[in-house]
mmCIF file of C-alpha atoms in Angstrom:
data_model
loop_
_atom_site.group_PDB
_atom_site.id
_atom_site.type_symbol
_atom_site.label_atom_id
_atom_site.label_comp_id
_atom_site.label_asym_id
_atom_site.label_seq_id
_atom_site.Cartn_x
_atom_site.Cartn_y
_atom_site.Cartn_z
ATOM 1 C CA MET Y 18 -18.171 -5.114 -12.210
ATOM 2 C CA ASN Y 19 -19.273 -7.602 -14.848
ATOM 3 C CA GLN Y 20 -18.648 -11.291 -15.644
ATOM 4 C CA LEU Y 21 -15.634 -10.311 -17.782
ATOM 5 C CA SER Y 22 -13.663 -7.485 -15.603
ATOM 6 C CA SER Y 23 -10.691 -8.792 -13.960
ATOM 7 C CA ARG Y 24 -11.075 -8.988 -9.973
ATOM 8 C CA SER Y 25 -7.184 -9.213 -9.499
ATOM 9 C CA HIS Y 26 -4.138 -6.835 -9.180
ATOM 10 C CA ALA Y 27 -1.633 -7.193 -11.578
ATOM 11 C CA ILE Y 28 2.287 -6.467 -10.959
ATOM 12 C CA PHE Y 29 4.840 -6.657 -13.775
ATOM 13 C CA THR Y 30 8.570 -6.569 -12.336
ATOM 14 C CA LEU Y 31 11.425 -5.637 -14.476
ATOM 15 C CA ILE Y 32 14.902 -5.707 -13.052
ATOM 16 C CA LEU Y 33 17.830 -4.402 -14.927
ATOM 17 C CA ASP Y 34 21.488 -5.125 -14.213
ATOM 18 C CA GLN Y 35 24.152 -2.711 -15.699
ATOM 19 C CA ARG Y 36 27.691 -3.409 -15.483
ATOM 20 C CA ILE Y 37 29.970 -0.004 -16.205
ATOM 21 C CA PHE Y 38 33.764 -0.660 -17.130
ATOM 22 C CA CYS Y 39 35.839 2.271 -15.441
ATOM 23 C CA GLU Y 40 39.039 3.407 -16.874
ATOM 24 C CA ASP Y 41 40.837 2.531 -13.627
ATOM 25 C CA GLY Y 42 40.002 -1.194 -14.213
ATOM 26 C CA SER Y 43 37.533 -1.406 -11.583
ATOM 27 C CA ASP Y 44 34.041 -2.431 -12.350
ATOM 28 C CA LYS Y 45 30.663 -0.697 -11.262
ATOM 29 C CA PHE Y 46 27.255 -2.313 -10.817
ATOM 30 C CA LEU Y 47 24.037 -0.505 -11.115
ATOM 31 C CA LYS Y 48 20.706 -2.420 -10.170
ATOM 32 C CA SER Y 49 17.230 -0.983 -11.002
ATOM 33 C CA LYS Y 50 13.868 -2.477 -10.427
ATOM 34 C CA PHE Y 51 10.614 -1.168 -11.988
ATOM 35 C CA HIS Y 52 7.206 -2.350 -10.748
ATOM 36 C CA PHE Y 53 4.350 -1.701 -13.321
ATOM 37 C CA VAL Y 54 1.346 -1.874 -11.212
ATOM 38 C CA ASP Y 55 -2.400 -2.387 -12.453
ATOM 39 C CA LEU Y 56 -4.719 -2.129 -9.286
ATOM 40 C CA ALA Y 57 -8.212 -3.926 -9.285
ATOM 41 C CA GLY Y 58 -10.879 -1.484 -8.386
ATOM 42 C CA SER Y 59 -12.532 -1.725 -5.216
ATOM 43 C CA GLU Y 60 -15.483 -4.048 -4.883
ATOM 44 C CA ARG Y 61 -18.784 -3.123 -3.495
ATOM 45 C CA LEU Y 62 -20.311 -6.449 -2.540
ATOM 46 C CA LYS Y 63 -23.963 -5.029 -2.758
ATOM 47 C CA LYS Y 64 -23.525 -3.492 -5.987
ATOM 48 C CA THR Y 65 -21.769 -6.672 -7.547
ATOM 49 C CA GLN Y 66 -24.304 -9.060 -5.807
ATOM 50 C CA ALA Y 67 -21.568 -11.409 -5.503
ATOM 51 C CA ILE Y 68 -21.755 -14.384 -3.430
ATOM 52 C CA GLY Y 69 -19.308 -17.489 -2.690
ATOM 53 C CA GLU Y 70 -15.809 -17.377 -4.443
ATOM 54 C CA ARG Y 71 -16.605 -14.224 -6.024
ATOM 55 C CA ALA Y 72 -17.370 -12.297 -2.809
ATOM 56 C CA LYS Y 73 -13.975 -13.853 -1.496
ATOM 57 C CA GLU Y 74 -11.880 -12.121 -4.174
ATOM 58 C CA GLY Y 75 -13.689 -8.785 -3.774
ATOM 59 C CA ILE Y 76 -13.067 -8.941 -0.083
ATOM 60 C CA SER Y 77 -9.117 -9.737 -0.594
ATOM 61 C CA ILE Y 78 -9.038 -7.067 -3.292
ATOM 62 C CA ASN Y 79 -10.417 -4.443 -0.904
ATOM 63 C CA CYS Y 80 -8.086 -5.490 1.896
ATOM 64 C CA GLY Y 81 -5.212 -5.313 -0.066
ATOM 65 C CA LEU Y 82 -6.323 -1.669 -1.247
ATOM 66 C CA LEU Y 83 -6.902 -0.751 2.136
ATOM 67 C CA ALA Y 84 -3.289 -1.901 3.376
ATOM 68 C CA LEU Y 85 -1.874 0.085 0.567
ATOM 69 C CA GLY Y 86 -3.494 3.322 1.205
ATOM 70 C CA ASN Y 87 -2.794 2.648 4.957
ATOM 71 C CA VAL Y 88 1.015 2.307 4.041
ATOM 72 C CA ILE Y 89 0.898 5.387 1.809
ATOM 73 C CA SER Y 90 -0.781 7.452 4.447
ATOM 74 C CA VAL Y 91 2.001 6.366 7.200
ATOM 75 C CA LEU Y 92 4.896 7.185 4.730
ATOM 76 C CA GLY Y 93 3.342 10.484 3.380
ATOM 77 C CA ASP Y 94 2.602 12.029 6.742
ATOM 78 C CA PRO Y 95 5.822 13.263 8.735
ATOM 79 C CA GLU Y 96 4.269 13.227 11.898
ATOM 80 C CA ARG Y 97 3.302 9.254 11.581
ATOM 81 C CA LYS Y 98 6.518 8.345 10.009
ATOM 82 C CA LEU Y 99 7.873 7.516 13.184
ATOM 83 C CA HIS Y 100 5.486 4.893 13.463
ATOM 84 C CA HIS Y 101 5.696 1.472 12.270
ATOM 85 C CA VAL Y 102 4.936 0.845 8.360
ATOM 86 C CA ASN Y 103 3.391 -2.453 8.213
ATOM 87 C CA TYR Y 104 4.191 -4.009 5.019
ATOM 88 C CA ARG Y 105 2.808 -7.266 5.987
ATOM 89 C CA ASP Y 106 -0.864 -6.744 5.908
ATOM 90 C CA SER Y 107 -1.451 -7.789 2.551
ATOM 91 C CA LYS Y 108 0.488 -9.473 -0.211
ATOM 92 C CA LEU Y 109 0.252 -6.422 -2.393
ATOM 93 C CA THR Y 110 2.035 -4.188 0.155
ATOM 94 C CA ARG Y 111 4.730 -6.845 0.763
ATOM 95 C CA LEU Y 112 5.500 -7.309 -2.771
ATOM 96 C CA LEU Y 113 5.845 -3.422 -3.301
ATOM 97 C CA GLN Y 114 7.737 -2.954 -0.002
ATOM 98 C CA ASP Y 115 11.189 -1.905 -1.686
ATOM 99 C CA SER Y 116 9.498 0.629 -4.196
ATOM 100 C CA LEU Y 117 7.165 2.334 -1.489
ATOM 101 C CA GLY Y 118 9.614 2.911 1.522
ATOM 102 C CA GLY Y 119 13.090 4.180 1.699
ATOM 103 C CA ASN Y 120 15.452 5.930 -0.707
ATOM 104 C CA ARG Y 121 12.975 5.286 -3.868
ATOM 105 C CA LEU Y 122 11.290 7.365 -6.626
ATOM 106 C CA SER Y 123 7.732 6.054 -7.277
ATOM 107 C CA LEU Y 124 5.608 7.582 -10.025
ATOM 108 C CA LEU Y 125 2.041 7.080 -10.286
ATOM 109 C CA LEU Y 126 0.748 6.849 -13.873
ATOM 110 C CA LEU Y 127 -3.257 6.961 -14.562
#
């Protein structure tokens, strides 16, 4: 929360394609996708005293984090899982949609 701190999320995506040659002459293809995500911290406008573009950036960061929290809440609660998961609330959740839902393994590293 100073002049040098980053006010953005960073996503690095690594896609690995593997071709496996089988003894019967057929080929199998495996595809793996890794998202390495560095989330920006939430911005408190009163504490940062941001105005103008910086304030808009902080609001955008908070909206993305809120949308991500909502998606994770819906996916993690068995009773709410029947409800629609709205990945379109932010660019962040839209980019991470394939890693958050479905038959995926997601790890959280701090």
